[in-house]
């Protein structure tokens, strides 16, 4: 083998080594990003919670986190990403019209949602009240529903058993009661997708995104997609649908 041929082979070997190193570097970078980005999940938070506090929340998030990347659909924040946080709405991972109570029932969660007098709580000073308000304070104009006598007795029992002193204690209990069963539901959902080889909270921000991910994971190697580039063919397809 001549000196020039040896030099060419050495050059090709170095080039392949550099390509391999670059590929490994990209893979490590993706892994680091995957591990350091923490999902923060709410239910219907994209439509309600984020919009309710966005004037304070988004500027504060922008000052404390790098590369703020919101994804909106109309007035709904489907996702808000930074380098270290990823805010998601669980409602995008369930069927349309699915309520929180439907979610807990579908995943057979052991704990259930608590009760709170939302519309009665119109003043922060009421958090210092030293007893539960009457049952009619739990009436919801939004739903047109009253708390049942059994559920009100249950709230009184919680107050006594947990030694609550003020409505602030009751609010803390209610917030925790609201979160714990959702964590159970999320864990069951994550386990389902993990069995399919998908990281639910990292691979998509909605069911369609996860479905697309699963589709491309299971396509035959020779499968390809193409676009219709002729207007008459496009119209023919459209008219026959």
CSV table of C-alpha atoms in Angstrom, one decimal:
chain,number,residue,atom,x,y,z
A,1,UNK,CA,0.0,0.0,0.0
A,2,UNK,CA,1.4,3.4,-1.0
A,3,UNK,CA,1.9,6.3,1.4
A,4,UNK,CA,-0.9,8.2,-0.2
A,5,UNK,CA,-3.4,5.3,0.2
A,6,UNK,CA,-2.4,4.9,3.9
A,7,UNK,CA,-3.0,8.7,4.4
A,8,UNK,CA,-6.4,8.4,2.8
A,9,UNK,CA,-7.4,5.5,5.0
A,10,UNK,CA,-6.2,7.3,8.1
A,11,UNK,CA,-8.2,10.4,7.0
A,12,UNK,CA,-11.4,8.3,6.5
A,13,UNK,CA,-10.9,6.7,9.9
A,14,UNK,CA,-10.5,10.0,11.7
A,15,UNK,CA,-13.6,11.4,9.9
A,16,UNK,CA,-15.7,8.4,11.0
A,17,UNK,CA,-14.3,8.7,14.5
A,18,UNK,CA,-15.3,12.4,14.6
A,19,UNK,CA,-18.8,11.6,13.3
A,20,UNK,CA,-19.2,9.0,16.0
A,21,UNK,CA,-18.0,11.4,18.7
A,22,UNK,CA,-20.4,14.1,17.5
A,23,UNK,CA,-23.3,11.6,17.5
A,24,UNK,CA,-22.5,10.4,21.0
A,25,UNK,CA,-22.2,14.1,22.1
A,26,UNK,CA,-25.7,14.8,20.7
A,27,UNK,CA,-27.1,11.7,22.4
A,28,UNK,CA,-25.6,12.7,25.7
A,29,UNK,CA,-26.9,16.2,25.3
A,30,UNK,CA,-30.4,14.9,24.7
A,31,UNK,CA,-30.1,12.6,27.7
A,32,UNK,CA,-29.0,15.5,30.0
A,33,UNK,CA,-32.0,17.6,28.7
A,34,UNK,CA,-34.4,14.7,29.3
A,35,UNK,CA,-33.2,14.2,32.9
A,36,UNK,CA,-32.9,17.8,34.0
A,37,UNK,CA,-36.3,18.9,32.7
A,38,UNK,CA,-38.9,18.4,35.5
A,39,UNK,CA,-42.6,17.9,34.4
A,40,UNK,CA,-45.1,20.0,36.4
A,41,UNK,CA,-48.7,18.7,35.8
A,42,UNK,CA,-52.1,20.2,36.5
A,43,UNK,CA,-55.6,19.4,35.5
A,44,UNK,CA,-57.3,22.0,33.2
A,45,UNK,CA,-54.4,24.3,34.3
A,46,UNK,CA,-53.8,25.4,30.7
A,47,UNK,CA,-57.2,27.0,30.4
A,48,UNK,CA,-57.7,28.2,34.0
A,49,UNK,CA,-54.8,28.3,36.4
A,50,UNK,CA,-52.1,29.6,34.0
A,51,UNK,CA,-54.4,32.2,32.6
A,52,UNK,CA,-55.5,33.3,36.0
A,53,UNK,CA,-52.0,34.0,37.2
A,54,UNK,CA,-50.1,34.6,33.9
A,55,UNK,CA,-49.5,38.3,34.5
A,56,UNK,CA,-47.4,37.4,37.5
A,57,UNK,CA,-46.4,33.8,36.8
A,58,UNK,CA,-44.9,34.2,33.2
A,59,UNK,CA,-42.7,37.2,33.9
A,60,UNK,CA,-41.4,35.6,37.1
A,61,UNK,CA,-40.8,32.4,35.3
A,62,UNK,CA,-38.9,34.3,32.6
A,63,UNK,CA,-36.6,35.9,35.1
A,64,UNK,CA,-35.8,32.6,36.9
A,65,UNK,CA,-35.6,30.2,33.9
A,66,UNK,CA,-33.9,30.2,30.6
A,67,UNK,CA,-35.5,29.8,27.1
A,68,UNK,CA,-39.2,30.2,28.0
A,69,UNK,CA,-41.2,28.3,25.3
A,70,UNK,CA,-45.0,28.4,25.6
A,71,UNK,CA,-47.2,26.4,23.2
A,72,UNK,CA,-50.8,27.8,23.0
A,73,UNK,CA,-54.0,26.7,21.3
A,74,UNK,CA,-56.4,29.6,21.3
A,75,UNK,CA,-56.5,30.7,24.9
A,76,UNK,CA,-55.2,27.3,26.2
A,77,UNK,CA,-51.6,26.9,27.3
A,78,UNK,CA,-50.9,23.3,26.2
A,79,UNK,CA,-47.3,23.5,27.4
A,80,UNK,CA,-44.8,25.9,28.9
A,81,UNK,CA,-41.2,24.8,28.7
A,82,UNK,CA,-37.9,26.1,30.1
A,83,UNK,CA,-34.6,24.3,30.2
A,84,UNK,CA,-35.5,22.8,33.6
A,85,UNK,CA,-39.3,22.8,33.8
A,86,UNK,CA,-42.1,21.6,31.6
A,87,UNK,CA,-45.7,22.6,32.6
A,88,UNK,CA,-48.3,20.3,31.2
A,89,UNK,CA,-52.1,19.9,31.4
A,90,UNK,CA,-53.3,16.4,32.1
A,91,UNK,CA,-56.6,17.2,30.3
A,92,UNK,CA,-54.7,17.0,27.0
A,93,UNK,CA,-54.0,13.3,27.8
A,94,UNK,CA,-57.6,12.2,28.2
A,95,UNK,CA,-60.7,12.1,26.1
A,96,UNK,CA,-62.6,15.3,25.3
A,97,UNK,CA,-65.1,16.3,28.0
A,98,UNK,CA,-63.3,14.1,30.7
A,99,UNK,CA,-63.7,15.7,34.1
A,100,UNK,CA,-61.4,15.3,37.1
A,101,UNK,CA,-63.9,13.0,38.8
A,102,UNK,CA,-64.2,10.9,35.6
A,103,UNK,CA,-60.4,10.6,35.6
A,104,UNK,CA,-60.2,9.3,39.2
A,105,UNK,CA,-63.1,6.9,38.5
A,106,UNK,CA,-61.5,5.6,35.3
A,107,UNK,CA,-58.2,4.8,37.0
A,108,UNK,CA,-59.9,3.5,40.2
A,109,UNK,CA,-58.0,5.9,42.5
A,110,UNK,CA,-58.4,5.0,46.1
A,111,UNK,CA,-58.7,8.6,47.4
A,112,UNK,CA,-61.4,10.9,46.1
A,113,UNK,CA,-61.7,14.7,45.6
A,114,UNK,CA,-62.7,16.7,48.7
A,115,UNK,CA,-65.2,19.5,49.1
A,116,UNK,CA,-64.7,23.3,49.4
A,117,UNK,CA,-67.0,26.3,49.5
A,118,UNK,CA,-65.4,28.1,46.5
A,119,UNK,CA,-68.0,30.9,46.1
A,120,UNK,CA,-68.2,31.5,49.8
A,121,UNK,CA,-64.5,32.1,50.0
A,122,UNK,CA,-64.6,35.7,48.6
A,123,UNK,CA,-62.3,37.2,51.2
A,124,UNK,CA,-58.9,36.0,52.4
A,125,UNK,CA,-59.8,37.0,56.0
A,126,UNK,CA,-62.3,34.1,55.9
A,127,UNK,CA,-59.3,31.7,56.1
A,128,UNK,CA,-59.0,32.8,59.7
A,129,UNK,CA,-62.6,31.6,60.5
A,130,UNK,CA,-62.5,29.0,63.3
A,131,UNK,CA,-65.3,26.7,62.1
A,132,UNK,CA,-66.8,25.3,58.9
A,133,UNK,CA,-69.4,27.5,57.2
A,134,UNK,CA,-72.9,26.1,57.0
A,135,UNK,CA,-73.8,23.6,54.4
A,136,UNK,CA,-75.4,26.1,52.1
A,137,UNK,CA,-72.1,27.9,51.7
A,138,UNK,CA,-70.9,24.9,49.7
A,139,UNK,CA,-73.5,25.6,47.0
A,140,UNK,CA,-72.0,26.0,43.5
A,141,UNK,CA,-73.7,28.4,41.1
A,142,UNK,CA,-71.5,27.1,38.4
A,143,UNK,CA,-72.7,23.6,38.7
A,144,UNK,CA,-76.0,24.3,40.3
A,145,UNK,CA,-75.3,21.7,43.0
A,146,UNK,CA,-75.5,21.5,46.8
A,147,UNK,CA,-73.3,19.4,49.1
A,148,UNK,CA,-75.1,16.4,50.3
A,149,UNK,CA,-75.9,16.0,54.0
A,150,UNK,CA,-73.6,13.0,54.1
A,151,UNK,CA,-70.7,14.8,52.5
A,152,UNK,CA,-71.1,17.8,54.9
A,153,UNK,CA,-71.0,15.5,57.9
A,154,UNK,CA,-67.9,14.0,56.4
A,155,UNK,CA,-66.3,17.4,56.2
A,156,UNK,CA,-67.2,18.1,59.8
A,157,UNK,CA,-65.6,14.7,60.8
A,158,UNK,CA,-62.4,15.6,58.9
A,159,UNK,CA,-62.3,19.0,60.8
A,160,UNK,CA,-62.6,17.3,64.1
A,161,UNK,CA,-60.3,14.3,63.5
A,162,UNK,CA,-57.5,16.4,62.1
A,163,UNK,CA,-57.8,19.0,64.8
A,164,UNK,CA,-58.3,21.9,62.4
A,165,UNK,CA,-58.3,25.4,63.9
A,166,UNK,CA,-59.2,27.6,61.0
A,167,UNK,CA,-60.4,27.5,57.4
A,168,UNK,CA,-56.8,27.7,56.3
A,169,UNK,CA,-56.3,24.2,57.7
A,170,UNK,CA,-59.3,23.0,55.8
A,171,UNK,CA,-58.0,24.6,52.6
A,172,UNK,CA,-54.6,22.9,53.0
A,173,UNK,CA,-56.4,19.5,53.5
A,174,UNK,CA,-58.6,20.2,50.4
A,175,UNK,CA,-55.6,21.1,48.2
A,176,UNK,CA,-53.7,17.9,49.3
A,177,UNK,CA,-56.9,15.9,48.8
A,178,UNK,CA,-57.1,17.3,45.3
A,179,UNK,CA,-53.5,16.3,44.4
A,180,UNK,CA,-52.9,12.9,45.9
A,181,UNK,CA,-55.5,11.0,43.8
A,182,UNK,CA,-54.3,12.7,40.7
A,183,UNK,CA,-50.8,11.5,41.4
A,184,UNK,CA,-52.1,8.0,41.5
A,185,UNK,CA,-53.9,8.4,38.2
A,186,UNK,CA,-50.8,9.9,36.6
A,187,UNK,CA,-48.7,7.0,37.8
A,188,UNK,CA,-51.1,4.5,36.2
A,189,UNK,CA,-51.1,6.4,32.9
A,190,UNK,CA,-47.3,6.7,32.9
A,191,UNK,CA,-47.0,2.9,33.6
A,192,UNK,CA,-49.4,2.2,30.6
A,193,UNK,CA,-47.3,4.3,28.2
A,194,UNK,CA,-44.0,2.9,29.5
A,195,UNK,CA,-45.1,-0.6,28.6
A,196,UNK,CA,-45.4,0.8,25.0
A,197,UNK,CA,-41.9,2.2,25.1
A,198,UNK,CA,-43.1,5.8,25.5
A,199,UNK,CA,-42.3,8.4,28.2
A,200,UNK,CA,-45.8,10.0,28.6
A,201,UNK,CA,-44.6,13.3,30.1
A,202,UNK,CA,-41.5,13.7,27.9
A,203,UNK,CA,-42.5,12.4,24.5
A,204,UNK,CA,-45.6,14.4,23.8
A,205,UNK,CA,-47.9,17.2,25.3
A,206,UNK,CA,-51.1,15.5,24.2
A,207,UNK,CA,-52.6,12.1,23.1
A,208,UNK,CA,-52.2,12.9,19.4
A,209,UNK,CA,-48.5,13.6,20.0
A,210,UNK,CA,-48.0,10.3,21.8
A,211,UNK,CA,-50.0,8.5,19.2
A,212,UNK,CA,-47.7,9.9,16.4
A,213,UNK,CA,-44.7,8.8,18.4
A,214,UNK,CA,-46.0,5.3,18.8
A,215,UNK,CA,-46.9,5.2,15.1
A,216,UNK,CA,-43.4,6.0,13.9
A,217,UNK,CA,-41.8,3.6,16.5
A,218,UNK,CA,-43.7,0.7,14.9
A,219,UNK,CA,-43.5,1.4,11.2
A,220,UNK,CA,-41.8,-1.0,8.9
A,221,UNK,CA,-38.4,0.2,7.9
A,222,UNK,CA,-39.4,0.7,4.2
A,223,UNK,CA,-42.5,2.7,5.0
A,224,UNK,CA,-42.5,6.3,3.8
A,225,UNK,CA,-44.9,9.2,3.5
A,226,UNK,CA,-45.3,11.6,0.6
A,227,UNK,CA,-47.3,14.7,-0.2
A,228,UNK,CA,-49.7,15.2,-3.1
A,229,UNK,CA,-48.0,17.7,-5.4
A,230,UNK,CA,-50.6,18.0,-8.1
A,231,UNK,CA,-53.6,20.2,-7.6
A,232,UNK,CA,-56.0,18.0,-9.6
A,233,UNK,CA,-55.0,14.9,-7.7
A,234,UNK,CA,-55.5,16.7,-4.4
A,235,UNK,CA,-59.0,17.9,-5.5
A,236,UNK,CA,-59.9,14.3,-6.5
A,237,UNK,CA,-58.9,13.0,-3.1
A,238,UNK,CA,-60.8,15.8,-1.4
A,239,UNK,CA,-64.0,15.2,-3.4
A,240,UNK,CA,-64.1,11.5,-2.8
A,241,UNK,CA,-63.8,11.8,1.0
